[in-house]
Amino acid sequence: MLNNRTRQSLMLRLPAGALFTVLSVAGFAWILQSARVDDRFHSLPPLTDNQTDVQFLSWYSVQLEPLLANDPYDGVIRKRYATVLARLGQNERAMEQLDRAVRTSNTPESFFFRADMFAKLGNLSRAEEGSASPSW
């Protein structure tokens, strides 16, 4: 027979154990999801520096959008998406994606790319600054 103190102790441990189990499963699911996004991203053909085929770039952007929906904090994928948008001539959208990429992945090439985009958008003063401060 269990006394009151033992019963209360068990009642507190059960919810904590259940919570730990739920959090463990959720964490494992997140890891699997991230791995799938990474695998799908790396299975895409690489972009070459002179890739300008509109049909290919449109297809490529459609492939990247669900990856970003599944992992919105992946700065590498977001930067690639910005590259595709810029090559499609969608410079405003590309800049939005670059701002978001810089928030998650402060790499030097992201800042250079932002400066280049400011120049393309006609904002030379921001381009000359090196666009060190994102516009958020």
JSON list of C-alpha atoms in Angstrom, two decimals:
[
{"chain": "A", "resi": 1, "resn": "MET", "atom": "CA", "xyz": [0.00, 0.00, 0.00]},
{"chain": "A", "resi": 2, "resn": "LEU", "atom": "CA", "xyz": [1.31, 3.45, -0.96]},
{"chain": "A", "resi": 3, "resn": "ASN", "atom": "CA", "xyz": [1.25, 6.29, 1.49]},
{"chain": "A", "resi": 4, "resn": "ASN", "atom": "CA", "xyz": [0.13, 9.80, 0.46]},
{"chain": "A", "resi": 5, "resn": "ARG", "atom": "CA", "xyz": [3.64, 11.12, 0.04]},
{"chain": "A", "resi": 6, "resn": "THR", "atom": "CA", "xyz": [4.63, 8.29, -2.32]},
{"chain": "A", "resi": 7, "resn": "ARG", "atom": "CA", "xyz": [1.41, 8.73, -4.31]},
{"chain": "A", "resi": 8, "resn": "GLN", "atom": "CA", "xyz": [2.05, 12.47, -4.72]},
{"chain": "A", "resi": 9, "resn": "SER", "atom": "CA", "xyz": [5.64, 11.83, -5.75]},
{"chain": "A", "resi": 10, "resn": "LEU", "atom": "CA", "xyz": [4.51, 9.38, -8.43]},
{"chain": "A", "resi": 11, "resn": "MET", "atom": "CA", "xyz": [1.86, 11.79, -9.69]},
{"chain": "A", "resi": 12, "resn": "LEU", "atom": "CA", "xyz": [4.51, 14.49, -10.17]},
{"chain": "A", "resi": 13, "resn": "ARG", "atom": "CA", "xyz": [6.93, 12.14, -11.90]},
{"chain": "A", "resi": 14, "resn": "LEU", "atom": "CA", "xyz": [4.44, 10.79, -14.42]},
{"chain": "A", "resi": 15, "resn": "PRO", "atom": "CA", "xyz": [3.64, 14.14, -16.05]},
{"chain": "A", "resi": 16, "resn": "ALA", "atom": "CA", "xyz": [7.32, 15.10, -16.09]},
{"chain": "A", "resi": 17, "resn": "GLY", "atom": "CA", "xyz": [8.20, 11.77, -17.72]},
{"chain": "A", "resi": 18, "resn": "ALA", "atom": "CA", "xyz": [5.43, 12.17, -20.27]},
{"chain": "A", "resi": 19, "resn": "LEU", "atom": "CA", "xyz": [6.58, 15.69, -21.05]},
{"chain": "A", "resi": 20, "resn": "PHE", "atom": "CA", "xyz": [10.14, 14.48, -21.52]},
{"chain": "A", "resi": 21, "resn": "THR", "atom": "CA", "xyz": [8.92, 11.77, -23.90]},
{"chain": "A", "resi": 22, "resn": "VAL", "atom": "CA", "xyz": [6.89, 14.24, -25.95]},
{"chain": "A", "resi": 23, "resn": "LEU", "atom": "CA", "xyz": [9.80, 16.68, -26.16]},
{"chain": "A", "resi": 24, "resn": "SER", "atom": "CA", "xyz": [12.19, 13.88, -27.13]},
{"chain": "A", "resi": 25, "resn": "VAL", "atom": "CA", "xyz": [9.89, 12.71, -29.92]},
{"chain": "A", "resi": 26, "resn": "ALA", "atom": "CA", "xyz": [9.40, 16.29, -31.14]},
{"chain": "A", "resi": 27, "resn": "GLY", "atom": "CA", "xyz": [13.16, 16.89, -31.14]},
{"chain": "A", "resi": 28, "resn": "PHE", "atom": "CA", "xyz": [13.80, 13.70, -33.06]},
{"chain": "A", "resi": 29, "resn": "ALA", "atom": "CA", "xyz": [11.11, 14.64, -35.60]},
{"chain": "A", "resi": 30, "resn": "TRP", "atom": "CA", "xyz": [12.75, 18.05, -36.05]},
{"chain": "A", "resi": 31, "resn": "ILE", "atom": "CA", "xyz": [16.15, 16.42, -36.66]},
{"chain": "A", "resi": 32, "resn": "LEU", "atom": "CA", "xyz": [14.62, 14.07, -39.26]},
{"chain": "A", "resi": 33, "resn": "GLN", "atom": "CA", "xyz": [12.85, 16.98, -40.95]},
{"chain": "A", "resi": 34, "resn": "SER", "atom": "CA", "xyz": [16.08, 19.00, -41.10]},
{"chain": "A", "resi": 35, "resn": "ALA", "atom": "CA", "xyz": [17.93, 16.03, -42.57]},
{"chain": "A", "resi": 36, "resn": "ARG", "atom": "CA", "xyz": [15.26, 15.60, -45.26]},
{"chain": "A", "resi": 37, "resn": "VAL", "atom": "CA", "xyz": [15.43, 19.31, -46.14]},
{"chain": "A", "resi": 38, "resn": "ASP", "atom": "CA", "xyz": [19.22, 19.13, -46.31]},
{"chain": "A", "resi": 39, "resn": "ASP", "atom": "CA", "xyz": [19.12, 16.00, -48.49]},
{"chain": "A", "resi": 40, "resn": "ARG", "atom": "CA", "xyz": [16.60, 17.55, -50.87]},
{"chain": "A", "resi": 41, "resn": "PHE", "atom": "CA", "xyz": [18.62, 20.78, -51.08]},
{"chain": "A", "resi": 42, "resn": "HIS", "atom": "CA", "xyz": [21.85, 18.94, -51.88]},
{"chain": "A", "resi": 43, "resn": "SER", "atom": "CA", "xyz": [20.11, 16.79, -54.49]},
{"chain": "A", "resi": 44, "resn": "LEU", "atom": "CA", "xyz": [19.32, 19.90, -56.55]},
{"chain": "A", "resi": 45, "resn": "PRO", "atom": "CA", "xyz": [21.69, 20.64, -59.42]},
{"chain": "A", "resi": 46, "resn": "PRO", "atom": "CA", "xyz": [24.24, 23.33, -58.59]},
{"chain": "A", "resi": 47, "resn": "LEU", "atom": "CA", "xyz": [23.73, 26.82, -59.92]},
{"chain": "A", "resi": 48, "resn": "THR", "atom": "CA", "xyz": [26.49, 27.95, -62.24]},
{"chain": "A", "resi": 49, "resn": "ASP", "atom": "CA", "xyz": [27.63, 31.58, -62.40]},
{"chain": "A", "resi": 50, "resn": "ASN", "atom": "CA", "xyz": [26.19, 32.02, -65.87]},
{"chain": "A", "resi": 51, "resn": "GLN", "atom": "CA", "xyz": [22.88, 30.22, -65.28]},
{"chain": "A", "resi": 52, "resn": "THR", "atom": "CA", "xyz": [20.21, 32.50, -66.82]},
{"chain": "A", "resi": 53, "resn": "ASP", "atom": "CA", "xyz": [17.67, 30.11, -68.35]},
{"chain": "A", "resi": 54, "resn": "VAL", "atom": "CA", "xyz": [14.34, 31.50, -67.07]},
{"chain": "A", "resi": 55, "resn": "GLN", "atom": "CA", "xyz": [12.55, 28.14, -67.26]},
{"chain": "A", "resi": 56, "resn": "PHE", "atom": "CA", "xyz": [15.28, 26.42, -65.23]},
{"chain": "A", "resi": 57, "resn": "LEU", "atom": "CA", "xyz": [15.46, 29.25, -62.69]},
{"chain": "A", "resi": 58, "resn": "SER", "atom": "CA", "xyz": [11.67, 29.24, -62.27]},
{"chain": "A", "resi": 59, "resn": "TRP", "atom": "CA", "xyz": [11.74, 25.49, -61.70]},
{"chain": "A", "resi": 60, "resn": "TYR", "atom": "CA", "xyz": [14.60, 25.93, -59.24]},
{"chain": "A", "resi": 61, "resn": "SER", "atom": "CA", "xyz": [12.71, 28.55, -57.22]},
{"chain": "A", "resi": 62, "resn": "VAL", "atom": "CA", "xyz": [9.69, 26.24, -57.01]},
{"chain": "A", "resi": 63, "resn": "GLN", "atom": "CA", "xyz": [11.99, 23.52, -55.62]},
{"chain": "A", "resi": 64, "resn": "LEU", "atom": "CA", "xyz": [13.44, 25.85, -52.97]},
{"chain": "A", "resi": 65, "resn": "GLU", "atom": "CA", "xyz": [10.15, 27.27, -51.67]},
{"chain": "A", "resi": 66, "resn": "PRO", "atom": "CA", "xyz": [8.96, 24.12, -49.84]},
{"chain": "A", "resi": 67, "resn": "LEU", "atom": "CA", "xyz": [12.43, 23.64, -48.38]},
{"chain": "A", "resi": 68, "resn": "LEU", "atom": "CA", "xyz": [12.26, 27.14, -46.90]},
{"chain": "A", "resi": 69, "resn": "ALA", "atom": "CA", "xyz": [8.74, 26.46, -45.65]},
{"chain": "A", "resi": 70, "resn": "ASN", "atom": "CA", "xyz": [10.07, 23.40, -43.79]},
{"chain": "A", "resi": 71, "resn": "ASP", "atom": "CA", "xyz": [13.23, 25.11, -42.53]},
{"chain": "A", "resi": 72, "resn": "PRO", "atom": "CA", "xyz": [12.79, 28.91, -42.62]},
{"chain": "A", "resi": 73, "resn": "TYR", "atom": "CA", "xyz": [15.99, 29.52, -40.64]},
{"chain": "A", "resi": 74, "resn": "ASP", "atom": "CA", "xyz": [18.35, 27.91, -43.15]},
{"chain": "A", "resi": 75, "resn": "GLY", "atom": "CA", "xyz": [20.40, 30.86, -44.36]},
{"chain": "A", "resi": 76, "resn": "VAL", "atom": "CA", "xyz": [22.18, 28.84, -47.05]},
{"chain": "A", "resi": 77, "resn": "ILE", "atom": "CA", "xyz": [18.95, 27.79, -48.76]},
{"chain": "A", "resi": 78, "resn": "ARG", "atom": "CA", "xyz": [17.51, 31.28, -48.36]},
{"chain": "A", "resi": 79, "resn": "LYS", "atom": "CA", "xyz": [20.62, 32.83, -49.94]},
{"chain": "A", "resi": 80, "resn": "ARG", "atom": "CA", "xyz": [20.35, 30.42, -52.88]},
{"chain": "A", "resi": 81, "resn": "TYR", "atom": "CA", "xyz": [16.68, 31.38, -53.24]},
{"chain": "A", "resi": 82, "resn": "ALA", "atom": "CA", "xyz": [17.70, 35.07, -53.27]},
{"chain": "A", "resi": 83, "resn": "THR", "atom": "CA", "xyz": [20.23, 34.29, -56.01]},
{"chain": "A", "resi": 84, "resn": "VAL", "atom": "CA", "xyz": [17.57, 32.63, -58.14]},
{"chain": "A", "resi": 85, "resn": "LEU", "atom": "CA", "xyz": [15.14, 35.51, -57.62]},
{"chain": "A", "resi": 86, "resn": "ALA", "atom": "CA", "xyz": [17.83, 38.04, -58.57]},
{"chain": "A", "resi": 87, "resn": "ARG", "atom": "CA", "xyz": [18.63, 36.15, -61.76]},
{"chain": "A", "resi": 88, "resn": "LEU", "atom": "CA", "xyz": [14.92, 36.16, -62.57]},
{"chain": "A", "resi": 89, "resn": "GLY", "atom": "CA", "xyz": [14.98, 39.95, -62.20]},
{"chain": "A", "resi": 90, "resn": "GLN", "atom": "CA", "xyz": [12.93, 39.93, -58.99]},
{"chain": "A", "resi": 91, "resn": "ASN", "atom": "CA", "xyz": [15.41, 42.15, -57.15]},
{"chain": "A", "resi": 92, "resn": "GLU", "atom": "CA", "xyz": [13.03, 43.42, -54.45]},
{"chain": "A", "resi": 93, "resn": "ARG", "atom": "CA", "xyz": [12.06, 39.88, -53.46]},
{"chain": "A", "resi": 94, "resn": "ALA", "atom": "CA", "xyz": [15.71, 38.84, -53.62]},
{"chain": "A", "resi": 95, "resn": "MET", "atom": "CA", "xyz": [16.63, 41.64, -51.22]},
{"chain": "A", "resi": 96, "resn": "GLU", "atom": "CA", "xyz": [13.91, 40.53, -48.77]},
{"chain": "A", "resi": 97, "resn": "GLN", "atom": "CA", "xyz": [15.31, 37.01, -48.85]},
{"chain": "A", "resi": 98, "resn": "LEU", "atom": "CA", "xyz": [18.85, 38.32, -48.36]},
{"chain": "A", "resi": 99, "resn": "ASP", "atom": "CA", "xyz": [17.76, 40.31, -45.32]},
{"chain": "A", "resi": 100, "resn": "ARG", "atom": "CA", "xyz": [16.28, 37.15, -43.86]},
{"chain": "A", "resi": 101, "resn": "ALA", "atom": "CA", "xyz": [19.38, 35.12, -44.78]},
{"chain": "A", "resi": 102, "resn": "VAL", "atom": "CA", "xyz": [21.68, 37.61, -43.06]},
{"chain": "A", "resi": 103, "resn": "ARG", "atom": "CA", "xyz": [19.63, 37.29, -39.87]},
{"chain": "A", "resi": 104, "resn": "THR", "atom": "CA", "xyz": [20.29, 33.55, -39.76]},
{"chain": "A", "resi": 105, "resn": "SER", "atom": "CA", "xyz": [23.69, 33.25, -41.42]},
{"chain": "A", "resi": 106, "resn": "ASN", "atom": "CA", "xyz": [26.04, 36.24, -41.20]},
{"chain": "A", "resi": 107, "resn": "THR", "atom": "CA", "xyz": [28.50, 35.24, -43.88]},
{"chain": "A", "resi": 108, "resn": "PRO", "atom": "CA", "xyz": [30.67, 37.78, -45.73]},
{"chain": "A", "resi": 109, "resn": "GLU", "atom": "CA", "xyz": [29.24, 36.74, -49.10]},
{"chain": "A", "resi": 110, "resn": "SER", "atom": "CA", "xyz": [25.73, 37.58, -47.85]},
{"chain": "A", "resi": 111, "resn": "PHE", "atom": "CA", "xyz": [26.82, 41.15, -47.17]},
{"chain": "A", "resi": 112, "resn": "PHE", "atom": "CA", "xyz": [28.57, 41.40, -50.55]},
{"chain": "A", "resi": 113, "resn": "PHE", "atom": "CA", "xyz": [25.47, 40.05, -52.27]},
{"chain": "A", "resi": 114, "resn": "ARG", "atom": "CA", "xyz": [23.31, 42.64, -50.43]},
{"chain": "A", "resi": 115, "resn": "ALA", "atom": "CA", "xyz": [25.63, 45.45, -51.57]},
{"chain": "A", "resi": 116, "resn": "ASP", "atom": "CA", "xyz": [25.35, 44.19, -55.15]},
{"chain": "A", "resi": 117, "resn": "MET", "atom": "CA", "xyz": [21.55, 44.05, -54.86]},
{"chain": "A", "resi": 118, "resn": "PHE", "atom": "CA", "xyz": [21.42, 47.62, -53.52]},
{"chain": "A", "resi": 119, "resn": "ALA", "atom": "CA", "xyz": [23.42, 48.73, -56.56]},
{"chain": "A", "resi": 120, "resn": "LYS", "atom": "CA", "xyz": [21.01, 46.91, -58.89]},
{"chain": "A", "resi": 121, "resn": "LEU", "atom": "CA", "xyz": [18.08, 48.56, -57.12]},
{"chain": "A", "resi": 122, "resn": "GLY", "atom": "CA", "xyz": [19.69, 51.97, -57.64]},
{"chain": "A", "resi": 123, "resn": "ASN", "atom": "CA", "xyz": [20.47, 52.58, -53.96]},
{"chain": "A", "resi": 124, "resn": "LEU", "atom": "CA", "xyz": [24.16, 53.35, -54.42]},
{"chain": "A", "resi": 125, "resn": "SER", "atom": "CA", "xyz": [24.64, 54.94, -51.00]},
{"chain": "A", "resi": 126, "resn": "ARG", "atom": "CA", "xyz": [23.60, 51.68, -49.30]},
{"chain": "A", "resi": 127, "resn": "ALA", "atom": "CA", "xyz": [25.75, 49.71, -51.75]},
{"chain": "A", "resi": 128, "resn": "GLU", "atom": "CA", "xyz": [28.80, 51.85, -50.91]},
{"chain": "A", "resi": 129, "resn": "GLU", "atom": "CA", "xyz": [28.24, 51.32, -47.18]},
{"chain": "A", "resi": 130, "resn": "GLY", "atom": "CA", "xyz": [28.79, 47.66, -47.84]},
{"chain": "A", "resi": 131, "resn": "SER", "atom": "CA", "xyz": [25.25, 47.18, -46.53]},
{"chain": "A", "resi": 132, "resn": "ALA", "atom": "CA", "xyz": [26.59, 46.29, -43.12]},
{"chain": "A", "resi": 133, "resn": "SER", "atom": "CA", "xyz": [23.25, 46.95, -41.47]},
{"chain": "A", "resi": 134, "resn": "PRO", "atom": "CA", "xyz": [20.27, 45.02, -42.82]},
{"chain": "A", "resi": 135, "resn": "SER", "atom": "CA", "xyz": [17.09, 46.98, -43.51]},
{"chain": "A", "resi": 136, "resn": "TRP", "atom": "CA", "xyz": [14.88, 45.33, -40.90]}
]
